mmCIF file of C-alpha atoms and ligand atoms in Angstrom:
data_model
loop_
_atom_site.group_PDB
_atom_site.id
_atom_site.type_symbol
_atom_site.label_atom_id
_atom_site.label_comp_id
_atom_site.label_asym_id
_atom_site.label_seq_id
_atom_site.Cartn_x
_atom_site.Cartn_y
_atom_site.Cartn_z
ATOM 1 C CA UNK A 1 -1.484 -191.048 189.043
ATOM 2 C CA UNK A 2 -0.889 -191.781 185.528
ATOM 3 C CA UNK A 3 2.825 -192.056 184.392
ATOM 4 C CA UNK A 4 2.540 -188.616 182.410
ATOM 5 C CA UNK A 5 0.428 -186.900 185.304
ATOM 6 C CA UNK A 6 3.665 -187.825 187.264
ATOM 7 C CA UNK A 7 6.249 -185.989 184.715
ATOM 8 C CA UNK A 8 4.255 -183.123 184.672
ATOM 9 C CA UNK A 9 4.395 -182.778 188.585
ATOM 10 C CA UNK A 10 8.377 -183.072 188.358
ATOM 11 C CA UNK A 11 8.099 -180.155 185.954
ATOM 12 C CA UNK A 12 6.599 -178.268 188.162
ATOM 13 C CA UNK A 13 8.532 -179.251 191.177
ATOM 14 C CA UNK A 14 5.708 -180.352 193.087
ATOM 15 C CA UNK A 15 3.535 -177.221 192.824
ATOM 16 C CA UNK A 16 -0.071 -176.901 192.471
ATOM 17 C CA UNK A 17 -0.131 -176.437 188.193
ATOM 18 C CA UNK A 18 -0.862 -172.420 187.075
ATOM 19 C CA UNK A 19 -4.904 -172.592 185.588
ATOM 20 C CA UNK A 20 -4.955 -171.863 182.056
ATOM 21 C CA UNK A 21 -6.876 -168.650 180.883
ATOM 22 C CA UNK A 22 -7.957 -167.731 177.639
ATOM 23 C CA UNK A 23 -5.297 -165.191 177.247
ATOM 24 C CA UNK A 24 -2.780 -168.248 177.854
ATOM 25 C CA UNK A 25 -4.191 -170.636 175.313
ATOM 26 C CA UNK A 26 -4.450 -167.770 172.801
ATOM 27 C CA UNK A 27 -0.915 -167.278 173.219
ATOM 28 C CA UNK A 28 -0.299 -170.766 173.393
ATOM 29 C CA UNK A 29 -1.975 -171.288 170.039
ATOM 30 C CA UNK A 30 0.382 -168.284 168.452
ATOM 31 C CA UNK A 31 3.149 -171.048 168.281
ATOM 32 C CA UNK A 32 1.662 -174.106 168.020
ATOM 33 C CA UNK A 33 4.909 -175.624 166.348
ATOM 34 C CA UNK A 34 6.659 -174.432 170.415
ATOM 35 C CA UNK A 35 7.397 -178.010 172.009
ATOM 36 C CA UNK A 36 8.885 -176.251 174.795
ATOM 37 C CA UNK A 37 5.877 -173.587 175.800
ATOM 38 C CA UNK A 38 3.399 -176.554 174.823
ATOM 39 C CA UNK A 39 5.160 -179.197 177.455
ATOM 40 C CA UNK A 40 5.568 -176.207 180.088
ATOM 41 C CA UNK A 41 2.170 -174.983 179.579
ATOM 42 C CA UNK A 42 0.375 -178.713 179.790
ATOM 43 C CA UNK A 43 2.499 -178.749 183.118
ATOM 44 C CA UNK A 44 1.304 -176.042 184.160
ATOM 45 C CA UNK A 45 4.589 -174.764 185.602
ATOM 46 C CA UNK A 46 4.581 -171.221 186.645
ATOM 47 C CA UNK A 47 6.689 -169.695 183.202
ATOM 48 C CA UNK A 48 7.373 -166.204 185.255
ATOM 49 C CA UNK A 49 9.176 -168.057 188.173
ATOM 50 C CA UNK A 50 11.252 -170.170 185.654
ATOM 51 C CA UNK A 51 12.047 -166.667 183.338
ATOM 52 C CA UNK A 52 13.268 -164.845 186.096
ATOM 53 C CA UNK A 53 14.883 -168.105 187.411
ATOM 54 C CA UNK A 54 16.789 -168.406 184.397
ATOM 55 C CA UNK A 55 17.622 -164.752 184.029
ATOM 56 C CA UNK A 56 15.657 -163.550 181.817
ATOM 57 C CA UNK A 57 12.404 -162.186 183.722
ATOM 58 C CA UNK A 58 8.914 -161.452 182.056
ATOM 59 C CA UNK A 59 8.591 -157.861 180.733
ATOM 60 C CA UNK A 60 4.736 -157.869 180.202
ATOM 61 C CA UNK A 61 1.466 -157.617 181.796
ATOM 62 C CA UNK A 62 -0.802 -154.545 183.126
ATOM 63 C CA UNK A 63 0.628 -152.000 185.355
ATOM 64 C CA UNK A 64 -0.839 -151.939 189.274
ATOM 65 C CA UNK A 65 -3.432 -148.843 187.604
ATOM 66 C CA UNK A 66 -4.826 -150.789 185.147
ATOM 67 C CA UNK A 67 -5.150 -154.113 187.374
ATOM 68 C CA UNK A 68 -7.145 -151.676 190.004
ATOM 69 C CA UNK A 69 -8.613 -149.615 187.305
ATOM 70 C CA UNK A 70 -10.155 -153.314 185.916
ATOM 71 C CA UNK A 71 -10.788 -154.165 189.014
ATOM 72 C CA UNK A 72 -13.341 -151.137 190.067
ATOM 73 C CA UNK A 73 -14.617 -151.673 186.491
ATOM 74 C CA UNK A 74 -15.405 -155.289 187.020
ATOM 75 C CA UNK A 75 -16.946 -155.051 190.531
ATOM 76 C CA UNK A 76 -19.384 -152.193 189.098
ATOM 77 C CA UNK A 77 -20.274 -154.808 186.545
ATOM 78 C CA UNK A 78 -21.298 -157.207 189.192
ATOM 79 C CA UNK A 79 -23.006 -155.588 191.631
ATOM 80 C CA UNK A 80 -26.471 -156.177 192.301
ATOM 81 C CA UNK A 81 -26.704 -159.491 190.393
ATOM 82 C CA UNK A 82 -24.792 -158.083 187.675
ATOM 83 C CA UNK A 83 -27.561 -155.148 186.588
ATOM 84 C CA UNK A 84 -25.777 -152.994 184.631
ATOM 85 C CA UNK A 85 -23.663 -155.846 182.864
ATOM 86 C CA UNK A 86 -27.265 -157.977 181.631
ATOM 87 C CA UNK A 87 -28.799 -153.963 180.695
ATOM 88 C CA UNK A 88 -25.619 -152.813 178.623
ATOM 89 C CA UNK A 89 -25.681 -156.207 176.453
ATOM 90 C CA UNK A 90 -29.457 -156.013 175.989
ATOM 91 C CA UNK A 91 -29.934 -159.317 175.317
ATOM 92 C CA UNK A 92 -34.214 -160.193 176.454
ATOM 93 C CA UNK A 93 -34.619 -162.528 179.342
ATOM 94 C CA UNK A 94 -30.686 -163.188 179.948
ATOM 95 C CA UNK A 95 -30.032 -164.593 182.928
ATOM 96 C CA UNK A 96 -25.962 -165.270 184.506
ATOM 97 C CA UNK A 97 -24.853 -168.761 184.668
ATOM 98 C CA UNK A 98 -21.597 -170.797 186.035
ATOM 99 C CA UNK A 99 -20.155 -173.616 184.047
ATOM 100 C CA UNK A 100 -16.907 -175.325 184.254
ATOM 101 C CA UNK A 101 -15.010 -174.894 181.371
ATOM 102 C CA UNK A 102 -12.084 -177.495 180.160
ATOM 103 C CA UNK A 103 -10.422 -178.021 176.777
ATOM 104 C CA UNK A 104 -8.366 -180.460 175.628
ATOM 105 C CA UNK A 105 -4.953 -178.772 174.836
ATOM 106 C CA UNK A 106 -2.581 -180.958 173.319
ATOM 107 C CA UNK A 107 -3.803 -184.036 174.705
ATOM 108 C CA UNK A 108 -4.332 -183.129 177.656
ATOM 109 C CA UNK A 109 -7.825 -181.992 179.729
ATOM 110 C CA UNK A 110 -7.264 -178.267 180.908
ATOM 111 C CA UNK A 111 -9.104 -176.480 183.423
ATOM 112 C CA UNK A 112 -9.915 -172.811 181.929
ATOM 113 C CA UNK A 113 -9.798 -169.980 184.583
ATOM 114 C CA UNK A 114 -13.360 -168.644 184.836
ATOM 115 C CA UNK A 115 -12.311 -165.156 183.534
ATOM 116 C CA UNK A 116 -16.066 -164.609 181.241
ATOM 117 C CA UNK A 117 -19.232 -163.767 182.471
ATOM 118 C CA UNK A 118 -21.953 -166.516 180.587
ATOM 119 C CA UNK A 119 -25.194 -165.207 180.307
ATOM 120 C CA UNK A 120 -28.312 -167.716 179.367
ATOM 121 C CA UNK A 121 -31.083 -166.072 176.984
ATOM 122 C CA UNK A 122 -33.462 -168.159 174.545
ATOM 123 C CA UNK A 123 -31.943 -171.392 175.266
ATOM 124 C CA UNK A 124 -28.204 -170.613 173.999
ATOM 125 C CA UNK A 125 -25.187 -169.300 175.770
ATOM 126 C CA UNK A 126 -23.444 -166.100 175.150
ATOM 127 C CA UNK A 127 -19.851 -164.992 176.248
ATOM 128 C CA UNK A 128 -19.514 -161.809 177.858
ATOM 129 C CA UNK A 129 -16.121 -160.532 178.386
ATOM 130 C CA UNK A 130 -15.404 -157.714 180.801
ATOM 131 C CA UNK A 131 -12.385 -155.302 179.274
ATOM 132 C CA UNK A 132 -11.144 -152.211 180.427
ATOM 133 C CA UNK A 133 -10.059 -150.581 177.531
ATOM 134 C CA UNK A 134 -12.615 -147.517 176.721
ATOM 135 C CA UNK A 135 -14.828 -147.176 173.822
ATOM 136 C CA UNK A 136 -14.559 -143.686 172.309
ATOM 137 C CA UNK A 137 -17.157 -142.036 169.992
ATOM 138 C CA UNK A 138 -18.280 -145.380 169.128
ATOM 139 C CA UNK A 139 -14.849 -146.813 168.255
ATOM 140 C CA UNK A 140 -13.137 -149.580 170.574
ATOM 141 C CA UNK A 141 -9.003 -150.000 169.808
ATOM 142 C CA UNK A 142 -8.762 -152.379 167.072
ATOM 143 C CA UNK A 143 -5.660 -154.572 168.302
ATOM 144 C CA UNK A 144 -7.566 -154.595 171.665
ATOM 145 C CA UNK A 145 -10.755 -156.080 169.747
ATOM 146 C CA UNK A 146 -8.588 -158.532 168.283
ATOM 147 C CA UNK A 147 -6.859 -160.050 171.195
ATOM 148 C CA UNK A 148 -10.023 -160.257 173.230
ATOM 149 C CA UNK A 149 -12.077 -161.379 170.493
ATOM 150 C CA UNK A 150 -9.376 -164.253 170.461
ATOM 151 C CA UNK A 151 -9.540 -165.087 173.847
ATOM 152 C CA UNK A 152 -13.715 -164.699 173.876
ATOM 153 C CA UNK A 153 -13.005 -167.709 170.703
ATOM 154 C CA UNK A 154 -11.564 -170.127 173.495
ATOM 155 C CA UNK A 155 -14.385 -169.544 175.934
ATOM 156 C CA UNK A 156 -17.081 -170.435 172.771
ATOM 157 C CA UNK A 157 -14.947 -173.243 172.004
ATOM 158 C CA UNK A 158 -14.896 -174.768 175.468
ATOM 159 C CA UNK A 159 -18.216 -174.274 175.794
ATOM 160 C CA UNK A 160 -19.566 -175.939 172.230
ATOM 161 C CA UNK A 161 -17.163 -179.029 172.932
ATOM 162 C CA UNK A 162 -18.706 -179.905 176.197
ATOM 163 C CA UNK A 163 -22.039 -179.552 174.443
ATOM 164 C CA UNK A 164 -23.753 -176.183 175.203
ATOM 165 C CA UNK A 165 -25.300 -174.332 172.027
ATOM 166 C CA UNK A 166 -22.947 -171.055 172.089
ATOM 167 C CA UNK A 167 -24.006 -167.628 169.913
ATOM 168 C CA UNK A 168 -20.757 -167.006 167.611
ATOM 169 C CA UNK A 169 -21.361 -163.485 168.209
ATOM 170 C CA UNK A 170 -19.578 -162.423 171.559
ATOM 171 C CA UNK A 171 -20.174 -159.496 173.896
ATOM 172 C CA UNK A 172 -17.104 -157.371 174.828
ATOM 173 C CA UNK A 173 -18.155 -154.934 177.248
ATOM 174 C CA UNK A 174 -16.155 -151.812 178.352
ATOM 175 C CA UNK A 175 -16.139 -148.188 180.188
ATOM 176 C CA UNK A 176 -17.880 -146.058 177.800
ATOM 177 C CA UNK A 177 -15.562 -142.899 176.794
ATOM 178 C CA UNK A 178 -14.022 -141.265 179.531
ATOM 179 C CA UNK A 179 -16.071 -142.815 181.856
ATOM 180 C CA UNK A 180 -16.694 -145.840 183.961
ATOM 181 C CA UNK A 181 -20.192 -146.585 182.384
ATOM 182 C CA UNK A 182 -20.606 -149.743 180.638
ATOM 183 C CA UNK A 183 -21.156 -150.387 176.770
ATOM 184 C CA UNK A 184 -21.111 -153.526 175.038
ATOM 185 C CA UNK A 185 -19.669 -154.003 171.659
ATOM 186 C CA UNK A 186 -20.651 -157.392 169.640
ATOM 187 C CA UNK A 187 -17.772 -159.299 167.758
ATOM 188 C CA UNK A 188 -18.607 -162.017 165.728
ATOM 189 C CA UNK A 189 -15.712 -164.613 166.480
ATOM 190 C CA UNK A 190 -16.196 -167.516 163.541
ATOM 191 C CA UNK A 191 -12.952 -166.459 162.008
ATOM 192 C CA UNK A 192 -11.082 -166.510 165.678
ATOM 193 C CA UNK A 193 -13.332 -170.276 165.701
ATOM 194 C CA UNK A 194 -11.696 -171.422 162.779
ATOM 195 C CA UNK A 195 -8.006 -170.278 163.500
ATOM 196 C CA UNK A 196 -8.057 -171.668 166.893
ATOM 197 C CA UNK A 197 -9.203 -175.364 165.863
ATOM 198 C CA UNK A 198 -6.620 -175.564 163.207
ATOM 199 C CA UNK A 199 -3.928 -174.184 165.675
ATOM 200 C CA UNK A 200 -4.782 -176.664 168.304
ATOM 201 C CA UNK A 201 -4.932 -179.215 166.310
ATOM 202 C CA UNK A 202 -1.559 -178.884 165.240
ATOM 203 C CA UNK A 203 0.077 -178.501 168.751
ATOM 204 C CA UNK A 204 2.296 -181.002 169.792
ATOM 205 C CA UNK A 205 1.603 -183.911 171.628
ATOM 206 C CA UNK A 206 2.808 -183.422 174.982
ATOM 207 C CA UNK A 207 2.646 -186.631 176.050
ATOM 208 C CA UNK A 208 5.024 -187.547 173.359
ATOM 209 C CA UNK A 209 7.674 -184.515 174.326
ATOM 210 C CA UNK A 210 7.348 -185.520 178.208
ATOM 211 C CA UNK A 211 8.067 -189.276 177.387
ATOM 212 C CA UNK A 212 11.221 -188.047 176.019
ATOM 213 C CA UNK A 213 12.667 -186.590 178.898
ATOM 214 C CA UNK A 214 14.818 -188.629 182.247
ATOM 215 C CA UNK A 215 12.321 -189.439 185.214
ATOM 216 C CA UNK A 216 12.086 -186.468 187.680
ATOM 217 C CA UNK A 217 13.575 -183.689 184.859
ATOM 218 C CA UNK A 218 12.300 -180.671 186.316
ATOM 219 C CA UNK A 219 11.148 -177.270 184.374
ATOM 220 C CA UNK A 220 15.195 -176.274 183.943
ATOM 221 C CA UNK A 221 16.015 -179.324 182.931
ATOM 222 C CA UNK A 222 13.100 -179.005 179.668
ATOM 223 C CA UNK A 223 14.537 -175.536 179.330
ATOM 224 C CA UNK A 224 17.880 -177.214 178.558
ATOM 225 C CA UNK A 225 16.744 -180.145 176.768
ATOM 226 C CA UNK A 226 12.770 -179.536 174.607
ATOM 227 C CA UNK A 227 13.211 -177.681 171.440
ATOM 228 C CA UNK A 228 12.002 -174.093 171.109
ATOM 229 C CA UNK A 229 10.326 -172.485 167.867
ATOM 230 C CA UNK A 230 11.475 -168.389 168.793
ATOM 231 C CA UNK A 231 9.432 -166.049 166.826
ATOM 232 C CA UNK A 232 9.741 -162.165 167.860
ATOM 233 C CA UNK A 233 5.759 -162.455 168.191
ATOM 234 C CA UNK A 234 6.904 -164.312 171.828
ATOM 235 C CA UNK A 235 7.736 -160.710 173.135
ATOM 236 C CA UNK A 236 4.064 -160.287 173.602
ATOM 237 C CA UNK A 237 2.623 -163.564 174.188
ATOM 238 C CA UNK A 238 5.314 -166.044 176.347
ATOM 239 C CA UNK A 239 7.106 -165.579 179.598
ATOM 240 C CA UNK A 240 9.786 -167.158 178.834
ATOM 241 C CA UNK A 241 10.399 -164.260 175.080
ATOM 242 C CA UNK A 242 13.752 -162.704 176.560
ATOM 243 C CA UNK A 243 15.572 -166.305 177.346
ATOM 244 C CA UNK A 244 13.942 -167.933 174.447
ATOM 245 C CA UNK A 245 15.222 -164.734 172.054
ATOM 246 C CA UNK A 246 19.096 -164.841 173.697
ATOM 247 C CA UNK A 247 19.392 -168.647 172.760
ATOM 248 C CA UNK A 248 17.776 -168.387 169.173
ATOM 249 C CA UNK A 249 20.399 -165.177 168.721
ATOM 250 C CA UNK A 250 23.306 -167.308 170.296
ATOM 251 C CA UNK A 251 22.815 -169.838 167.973
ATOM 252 C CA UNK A 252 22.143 -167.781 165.189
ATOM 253 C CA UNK A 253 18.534 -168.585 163.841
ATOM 254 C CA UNK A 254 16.986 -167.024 161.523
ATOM 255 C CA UNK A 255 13.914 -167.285 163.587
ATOM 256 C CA UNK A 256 14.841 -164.233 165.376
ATOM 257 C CA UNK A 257 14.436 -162.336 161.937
ATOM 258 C CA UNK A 258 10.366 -162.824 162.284
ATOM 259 C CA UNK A 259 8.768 -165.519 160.460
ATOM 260 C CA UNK A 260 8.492 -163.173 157.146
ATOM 261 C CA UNK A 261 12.036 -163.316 156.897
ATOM 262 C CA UNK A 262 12.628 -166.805 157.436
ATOM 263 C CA UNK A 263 9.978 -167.858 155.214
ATOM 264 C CA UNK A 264 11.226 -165.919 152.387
ATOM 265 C CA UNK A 265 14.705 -167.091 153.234
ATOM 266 C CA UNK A 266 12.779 -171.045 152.186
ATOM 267 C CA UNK A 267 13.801 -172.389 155.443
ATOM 268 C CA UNK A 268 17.392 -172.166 156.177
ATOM 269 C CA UNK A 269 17.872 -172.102 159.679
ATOM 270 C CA UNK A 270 20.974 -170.261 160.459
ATOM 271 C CA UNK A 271 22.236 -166.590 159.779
ATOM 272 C CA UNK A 272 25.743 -167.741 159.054
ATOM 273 C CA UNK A 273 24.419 -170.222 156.818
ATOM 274 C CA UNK A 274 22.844 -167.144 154.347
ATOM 275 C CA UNK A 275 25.843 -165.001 154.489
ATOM 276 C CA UNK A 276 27.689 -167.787 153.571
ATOM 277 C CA UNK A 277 25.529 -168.457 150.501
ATOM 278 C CA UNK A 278 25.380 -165.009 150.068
ATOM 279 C CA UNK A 279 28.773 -164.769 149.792
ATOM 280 C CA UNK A 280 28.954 -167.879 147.168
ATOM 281 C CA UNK A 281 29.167 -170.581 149.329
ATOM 282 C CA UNK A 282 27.844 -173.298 147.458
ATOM 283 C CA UNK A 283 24.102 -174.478 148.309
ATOM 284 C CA UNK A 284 22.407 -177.937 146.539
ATOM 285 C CA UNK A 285 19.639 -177.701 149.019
ATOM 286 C CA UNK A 286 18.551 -173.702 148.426
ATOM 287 C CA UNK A 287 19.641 -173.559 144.904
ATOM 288 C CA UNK A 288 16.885 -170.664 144.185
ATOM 289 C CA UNK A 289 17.278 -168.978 147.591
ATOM 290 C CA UNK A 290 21.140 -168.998 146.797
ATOM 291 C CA UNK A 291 20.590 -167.003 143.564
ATOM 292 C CA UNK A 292 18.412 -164.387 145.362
ATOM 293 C CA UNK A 293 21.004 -163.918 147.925
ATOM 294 C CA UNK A 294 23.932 -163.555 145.523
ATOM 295 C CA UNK A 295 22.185 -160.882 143.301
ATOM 296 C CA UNK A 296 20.845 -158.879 146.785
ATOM 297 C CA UNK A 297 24.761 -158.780 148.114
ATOM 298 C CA UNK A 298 25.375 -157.419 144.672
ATOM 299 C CA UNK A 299 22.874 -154.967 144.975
ATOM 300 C CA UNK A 300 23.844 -154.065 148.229
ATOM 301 C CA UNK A 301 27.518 -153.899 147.175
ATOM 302 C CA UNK A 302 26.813 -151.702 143.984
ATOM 303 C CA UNK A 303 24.724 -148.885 146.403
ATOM 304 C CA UNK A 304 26.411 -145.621 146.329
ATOM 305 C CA UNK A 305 28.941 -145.362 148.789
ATOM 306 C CA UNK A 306 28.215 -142.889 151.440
ATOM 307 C CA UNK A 307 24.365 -143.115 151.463
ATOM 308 C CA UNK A 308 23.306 -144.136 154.867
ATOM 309 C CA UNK A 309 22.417 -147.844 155.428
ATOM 310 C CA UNK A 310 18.696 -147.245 155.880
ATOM 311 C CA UNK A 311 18.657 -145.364 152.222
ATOM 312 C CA UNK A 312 20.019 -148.371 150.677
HETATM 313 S S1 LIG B 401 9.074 -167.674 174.126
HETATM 314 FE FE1 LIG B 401 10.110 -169.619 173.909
HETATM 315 S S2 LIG B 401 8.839 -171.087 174.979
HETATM 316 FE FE2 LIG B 401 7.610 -169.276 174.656
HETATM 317 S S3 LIG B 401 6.492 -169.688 172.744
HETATM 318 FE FE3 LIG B 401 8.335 -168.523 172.209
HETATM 319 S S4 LIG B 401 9.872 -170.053 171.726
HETATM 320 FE FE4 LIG B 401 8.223 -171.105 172.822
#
């Protein structure tokens, strides 16, 4: 066992590692700049058990109907050699093959979780996603769309780095209306392509992060010791969003303002830091940020007194 493959089992406290899925390295690649989720996540340490550890428990995922209603859904697919999956996407002579996916996530070889249906037709792959959300009239939800069409963008990548000619376009395939009856709905995923190979090429090394930390530091002790980059996109994407939030708002980052705020605030990483400012505090570093502030406590301070705060 290599000397990293050895941190990474202290992480996780001897435990078999948690497969990634394409919903996890989507996520992942939301916040590349996270040391913390990218170190946890190469571990493969179960982020649920370590949130509610730490006291700040999970508050996503699908409720026990939709799990079972997905379920039903995706057993209909595949019955009978997966007949009414191959006749909804239409595709001519397709036929349903397995392949092992990996990707290399920050360094590291990562077993993906075979959540995709790959279908073989003409000599190329083509990733088939099972979803549950309905297609109405025609129309599919368009945040839905997005997400999976993000996730189907891992699966193509995985597939075109260990060599298999992949179709760009994706099939996402869901109960038709108010029905259980299958329809499948193309997405072409080049943009999702391009965003994900920038984002994973910019994820930290983790071999770098774990080489940093004491021999046998477990998951609490990276908790305690790996840098975080809190963004309140993590409330939808990370396990560990409610612990992550209370320490960014304990110590005051502006990161808990969303990254539109703290970009247009040029960087400076505390709240006290811009009231200060605001207030006249002098700032060599922010010199143009500093006159913004100044001028919008002005503003603030010259609103009519008595108009409520939202008016302002
Ligand atoms: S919740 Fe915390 S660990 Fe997860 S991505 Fe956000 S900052 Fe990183």
């Amino acid at each position: 066992m290599t000397e990293l493959a050895e941190r990474l089992r202290w992480l996780r406290g001897g435990a078999a590692p948690v497969r990634y899925t394409a919903r996890t390295i989507a996520a992942l690649t939301a916040n590349p700049g996270c040391a913390r989720r990218g170190l946890l996540d190469a571990a493969g340490v179960d982020k649920s058990a370590l949130a509610a550890r730490l006291g700040h428990p999970a508050r996503f995922g699908q409720s026990r109907f939709a799990i079972t209603r997905t379920l039903g859904f995706e057993n209909r697919l595949k019955a009978d050699g997966y007949a009414e999956l191959l006749a909804a996407v239409g595709l001519a002579g397709a036929e349903v093959v397995t392949v092992e996916l990996t990707l290399d996530i920050a360094g590291l070889p990562a077993a993906l979780e075979p959540d995709l249906v790959i279908l073989r037709a003409g000599g190329r792959l083509h990733v088939v996603q099972i979803k549950s959300f309905a297609v109405i009239d025609g129309q599919a939800p368009g945040d839905k769309v997005a997400a999976a069409a993000r996730q189907a963008a891992v699966h193509v990548l995985a597939l075109r780095r260990l060599g298999h000619d992949t179709d760009h376009e994706v099939s996402l395939v869901c109960p038709e209306n108010f029905s259980n009856a299958p329809v499948a709905h193309r997405v072409d995923v080049r943009r999702e392509l391009g965003v994900l190979e920038r984002q994973l090429a910019r994820l930290v090394g983790v071999a770098d992060i774990a080489a940093g930390l004491p021999d046998g530091a477990t998951a609490d002790d990276a908790v305690a010791t790996v840098p975080a980059r809190y963004a309140p996109e993590c409330l939808a994407a990370c396990e560990l969003a409610f612990y992550c939030r209370q320490e960014a708002r304990c110590a005051g980052e502006t990161d808990t303002l969303g990254r539109a705020v703290r970009d247009a605030l040029g960087g400076i990483a505390s709240v006290g830091e811009v009231t200060a400012i605001a207030g006249g505090a002098p700032s060599t570093e922010h010199p143009e940020i500093a006159e913004l502030l100044v001028a919008a406590r002005e503003l603030r301070a010259g609103a009519p007194v008595g108009q409520p705060e939202g008016d302002r």
